[in-house]
mmCIF file of C-alpha atoms in Angstrom:
data_model
loop_
_atom_site.group_PDB
_atom_site.id
_atom_site.type_symbol
_atom_site.label_atom_id
_atom_site.label_comp_id
_atom_site.label_asym_id
_atom_site.label_seq_id
_atom_site.Cartn_x
_atom_site.Cartn_y
_atom_site.Cartn_z
ATOM 1 C CA MET W 1 112.294 102.364 70.421
ATOM 2 C CA SER W 2 111.253 99.617 68.321
ATOM 3 C CA THR W 3 110.661 95.846 69.781
ATOM 4 C CA PRO W 4 111.453 92.761 67.396
ATOM 5 C CA VAL W 5 107.866 91.039 66.172
ATOM 6 C CA PRO W 6 107.381 88.320 69.121
ATOM 7 C CA PRO W 7 107.371 84.681 68.216
ATOM 8 C CA ARG W 8 104.036 84.256 69.154
ATOM 9 C CA PRO W 9 100.880 86.510 70.163
ATOM 10 C CA SER W 10 100.877 88.709 73.039
ATOM 11 C CA GLY W 11 99.337 87.481 76.166
ATOM 12 C CA TYR W 12 97.940 84.141 77.663
ATOM 13 C CA ARG W 13 94.758 83.061 75.878
ATOM 14 C CA ILE W 14 92.575 80.543 77.080
ATOM 15 C CA GLY W 15 89.810 79.286 74.573
ATOM 16 C CA SER W 16 89.966 79.344 71.147
ATOM 17 C CA GLY W 17 91.179 82.260 68.463
ATOM 18 C CA ASP W 18 88.616 81.529 66.775
ATOM 19 C CA ALA W 19 85.642 82.141 69.371
ATOM 20 C CA PRO W 20 83.060 84.999 68.628
ATOM 21 C CA LEU W 21 84.102 86.799 71.779
ATOM 22 C CA GLN W 22 87.475 87.774 72.436
ATOM 23 C CA ILE W 23 88.386 89.452 75.492
ATOM 24 C CA GLU W 24 91.680 91.012 76.443
ATOM 25 C CA ALA W 25 92.321 91.744 80.145
ATOM 26 C CA PHE W 26 95.023 94.172 80.819
ATOM 27 C CA LEU W 27 96.466 93.472 84.278
ATOM 28 C CA ASP W 28 99.125 94.680 86.350
ATOM 29 C CA LEU W 29 100.209 92.069 89.104
ATOM 30 C CA GLU W 30 100.826 94.768 91.627
ATOM 31 C CA CYS W 31 97.498 96.372 91.065
ATOM 32 C CA PRO W 32 94.941 95.849 93.760
ATOM 33 C CA PHE W 33 92.026 96.207 91.627
ATOM 34 C CA CYS W 34 93.277 93.684 89.267
ATOM 35 C CA LYS W 35 93.489 91.201 92.232
ATOM 36 C CA LYS W 36 89.961 92.299 93.120
ATOM 37 C CA ALA W 37 88.940 91.577 89.551
ATOM 38 C CA TRP W 38 90.833 88.417 89.195
ATOM 39 C CA PRO W 39 87.856 85.884 90.626
ATOM 40 C CA THR W 40 85.552 87.197 88.342
ATOM 41 C CA LEU W 41 87.791 86.575 85.336
ATOM 42 C CA LEU W 42 88.607 83.112 86.653
ATOM 43 C CA ALA W 43 84.637 82.422 87.239
ATOM 44 C CA LEU W 44 83.907 83.780 83.751
ATOM 45 C CA VAL W 45 86.637 81.610 81.761
ATOM 46 C CA ASN W 46 85.312 78.689 83.999
ATOM 47 C CA GLN W 47 81.481 79.135 83.251
ATOM 48 C CA GLU W 48 81.670 80.453 79.801
ATOM 49 C CA SER W 49 85.236 79.908 77.812
ATOM 50 C CA GLY W 50 84.964 77.182 74.834
ATOM 51 C CA SER W 51 83.692 77.881 71.606
ATOM 52 C CA ARG W 52 81.889 80.875 72.659
ATOM 53 C CA LEU W 53 84.502 83.024 74.207
ATOM 54 C CA ALA W 54 88.410 83.364 75.052
ATOM 55 C CA VAL W 55 89.848 85.159 77.262
ATOM 56 C CA THR W 56 93.652 86.709 77.182
ATOM 57 C CA VAL W 57 95.663 88.132 79.874
ATOM 58 C CA GLN W 58 97.791 91.030 78.742
ATOM 59 C CA PRO W 59 100.233 91.724 81.215
ATOM 60 C CA THR W 60 100.709 95.332 81.938
ATOM 61 C CA ILE W 61 102.942 97.726 84.104
ATOM 62 C CA LEU W 62 101.762 100.668 85.404
ATOM 63 C CA SER W 63 104.195 103.371 86.068
ATOM 64 C CA ASP W 64 103.772 103.638 89.854
ATOM 65 C CA HIS W 65 104.026 100.042 90.564
ATOM 66 C CA ARG W 66 107.679 99.374 90.711
ATOM 67 C CA GLN W 67 108.048 95.757 91.705
ATOM 68 C CA SER W 68 105.466 95.068 88.773
ATOM 69 C CA TRP W 69 108.523 94.749 85.931
ATOM 70 C CA ASP W 70 110.234 91.998 87.772
ATOM 71 C CA LEU W 71 107.121 90.164 88.635
ATOM 72 C CA THR W 72 105.755 90.422 85.140
ATOM 73 C CA LYS W 73 109.376 89.096 83.948
ATOM 74 C CA THR W 74 108.795 86.165 86.483
ATOM 75 C CA LEU W 75 105.160 85.266 84.953
ATOM 76 C CA THR W 76 106.900 85.204 81.459
ATOM 77 C CA ALA W 77 109.604 82.964 82.480
ATOM 78 C CA ILE W 78 107.322 80.638 84.279
ATOM 79 C CA ALA W 79 104.720 80.317 81.646
ATOM 80 C CA GLN W 80 107.251 79.873 78.943
ATOM 81 C CA GLN W 81 104.088 79.736 76.402
ATOM 82 C CA GLU W 82 102.042 77.761 78.655
ATOM 83 C CA PRO W 83 98.682 79.930 79.306
ATOM 84 C CA LEU W 84 97.301 77.481 81.926
ATOM 85 C CA LYS W 85 100.465 77.922 84.033
ATOM 86 C CA ALA W 86 100.606 81.543 83.546
ATOM 87 C CA TRP W 87 96.972 81.877 84.937
ATOM 88 C CA THR W 88 97.850 79.563 87.809
ATOM 89 C CA PHE W 89 100.799 81.651 88.378
ATOM 90 C CA ILE W 90 99.048 85.139 88.280
ATOM 91 C CA SER W 91 96.473 83.542 90.722
ATOM 92 C CA HIS W 92 99.647 82.351 93.282
ATOM 93 C CA LEU W 93 100.677 85.971 93.060
ATOM 94 C CA TYR W 94 97.530 87.799 93.662
ATOM 95 C CA GLN W 95 97.104 85.382 96.781
ATOM 96 C CA ARG W 96 100.707 86.847 98.106
ATOM 97 C CA GLN W 97 100.243 90.457 96.676
ATOM 98 C CA GLN W 98 100.430 91.605 100.207
ATOM 99 C CA ASP W 99 103.933 90.838 100.194
ATOM 100 C CA PHE W 100 105.024 92.739 97.462
ATOM 101 C CA GLN W 101 102.413 95.855 96.728
ATOM 102 C CA GLY W 102 102.661 99.151 97.998
ATOM 103 C CA SER W 103 103.642 99.902 101.279
ATOM 104 C CA ALA W 104 104.983 96.226 101.996
ATOM 105 C CA PHE W 105 108.053 97.548 99.827
ATOM 106 C CA ASN W 106 108.698 100.934 100.979
ATOM 107 C CA ALA W 107 111.758 100.499 102.884
ATOM 108 C CA LYS W 108 112.962 97.562 100.591
ATOM 109 C CA THR W 109 115.384 97.104 97.881
ATOM 110 C CA ARG W 110 114.974 95.480 94.396
ATOM 111 C CA GLN W 111 117.554 92.791 95.960
ATOM 112 C CA ASP W 112 115.117 92.212 98.386
ATOM 113 C CA LEU W 113 112.418 91.747 95.561
ATOM 114 C CA PHE W 114 114.559 89.060 94.003
ATOM 115 C CA GLN W 115 114.826 86.987 97.228
ATOM 116 C CA LEU W 116 110.736 87.338 97.624
ATOM 117 C CA ILE W 117 110.314 86.366 94.133
ATOM 118 C CA GLU W 118 112.627 83.211 94.323
ATOM 119 C CA ARG W 119 110.509 82.000 97.401
ATOM 120 C CA LEU W 120 107.355 82.779 95.839
ATOM 121 C CA VAL W 121 108.933 80.740 92.580
ATOM 122 C CA ARG W 122 109.824 78.063 94.790
ATOM 123 C CA GLU W 123 106.316 77.992 96.598
ATOM 124 C CA PHE W 124 104.648 77.980 93.212
ATOM 125 C CA ASP W 125 107.086 74.947 91.808
ATOM 126 C CA ALA W 126 109.774 73.402 93.626
ATOM 127 C CA GLU W 127 111.008 71.727 90.631
ATOM 128 C CA VAL W 128 111.819 75.110 88.664
ATOM 129 C CA PRO W 129 115.578 75.360 87.960
ATOM 130 C CA ILE W 130 115.797 78.488 89.924
ATOM 131 C CA ALA W 131 119.348 79.754 89.606
ATOM 132 C CA ASN W 132 119.134 80.007 85.904
ATOM 133 C CA MET W 133 115.832 81.681 86.006
ATOM 134 C CA MET W 134 116.494 84.306 88.679
ATOM 135 C CA ALA W 135 119.756 85.186 86.680
ATOM 136 C CA ASP W 136 117.731 85.970 83.459
ATOM 137 C CA ILE W 137 114.794 87.816 85.732
ATOM 138 C CA LYS W 138 117.647 89.952 87.188
ATOM 139 C CA ALA W 139 118.955 91.025 83.664
ATOM 140 C CA ASP W 140 117.084 93.944 82.406
ATOM 141 C CA ASP W 141 118.197 93.211 78.725
ATOM 142 C CA GLY W 142 118.250 89.374 79.062
ATOM 143 C CA SER W 143 116.015 87.063 77.035
ATOM 144 C CA THR W 144 112.975 87.097 79.494
ATOM 145 C CA ALA W 145 113.106 90.668 79.539
ATOM 146 C CA SER W 146 113.038 90.814 75.749
ATOM 147 C CA ARG W 147 109.922 88.258 75.820
ATOM 148 C CA THR W 148 108.207 90.340 78.487
ATOM 149 C CA LYS W 149 108.231 93.636 76.791
ATOM 150 C CA PRO W 150 105.919 92.950 73.537
ATOM 151 C CA SER W 151 102.821 92.601 75.926
ATOM 152 C CA ILE W 152 103.898 95.920 77.937
ATOM 153 C CA ARG W 153 104.388 97.997 74.763
ATOM 154 C CA TYR W 154 101.052 96.045 73.014
ATOM 155 C CA ALA W 155 99.207 97.667 76.073
ATOM 156 C CA ILE W 156 100.925 101.152 75.399
ATOM 157 C CA THR W 157 99.476 101.068 71.847
ATOM 158 C CA ARG W 158 96.085 100.243 72.952
ATOM 159 C CA GLY W 159 96.062 103.227 75.248
ATOM 160 C CA VAL W 160 95.946 101.199 77.991
ATOM 161 C CA TRP W 161 96.956 103.481 81.283
ATOM 162 C CA SER W 162 94.978 102.112 84.257
ATOM 163 C CA THR W 163 94.206 98.622 85.127
ATOM 164 C CA PRO W 164 92.321 96.353 84.973
ATOM 165 C CA THR W 165 91.244 97.414 81.489
ATOM 166 C CA PHE W 166 89.035 95.219 79.351
ATOM 167 C CA PHE W 167 88.503 94.903 75.774
ATOM 168 C CA ILE W 168 85.960 92.791 73.793
ATOM 169 C CA ASN W 169 86.482 92.196 69.830
ATOM 170 C CA GLY W 170 89.270 95.140 70.042
ATOM 171 C CA SER W 171 87.124 97.758 71.850
ATOM 172 C CA GLU W 172 87.754 98.960 75.450
ATOM 173 C CA VAL W 173 84.832 98.368 77.492
ATOM 174 C CA PRO W 174 85.041 100.912 80.307
ATOM 175 C CA GLN W 175 81.578 99.624 82.140
ATOM 176 C CA LEU W 176 83.287 96.479 82.889
ATOM 177 C CA GLU W 177 85.755 96.887 86.058
ATOM 178 C CA SER W 178 87.503 95.667 88.921
ATOM 179 C CA SER W 179 83.927 95.869 90.974
ATOM 180 C CA SER W 180 81.997 94.010 88.285
ATOM 181 C CA THR W 181 80.405 90.851 89.261
ATOM 182 C CA ILE W 182 80.020 87.631 86.877
ATOM 183 C CA GLY W 183 76.582 88.713 86.577
ATOM 184 C CA ASP W 184 77.744 92.181 85.022
ATOM 185 C CA TRP W 185 79.836 90.067 82.957
ATOM 186 C CA ARG W 186 77.005 87.632 81.579
ATOM 187 C CA ASP W 187 74.469 90.666 81.317
ATOM 188 C CA PHE W 188 77.090 92.746 79.108
ATOM 189 C CA LEU W 189 78.067 89.635 77.028
ATOM 190 C CA ALA W 190 74.276 88.749 76.539
ATOM 191 C CA SER W 191 73.536 92.445 75.030
ATOM 192 C CA LEU W 192 76.165 91.790 72.309
ATOM 193 C CA ASN W 193 73.934 89.278 70.523
#
């Protein structure tokens, strides 16, 4: 199954596309290990980004995370090509992950998830035109779904099968993982010089 060429590169980047260090972070919104890695990734961006490095979050969906598809569509709808808004919304979702992750949803339906998503979006930004957004998020073949699929397919083409997975300058870096500290990241990046 082919996906049309997206109108912009996959993911949400902070930093210059010309930076010598390009980091890609493949993250699943429902993954507890991604939530664990998120503060370190934010610290890295806050301390190291600029002309030296850029970090791109690539939304990814693992097969056993049934809420992730609709949450990732929500991220796509919220961000609308605004990387900073995407990063802020990811933080918002990770702070509330216990509401939608794993056992919290064992006895709940997809309709329950849509109600939760609506509440999460309203908490994030009360100005969002929620009715139109929710109608598109609920559609698995709508425009938001079409804009969401390229990053997921990109992850598949890169061989990503677990999250978080990090690439630096196009190469996977398995030694950096959810428990890696900002010091681990700095040491690894320094070793590349």
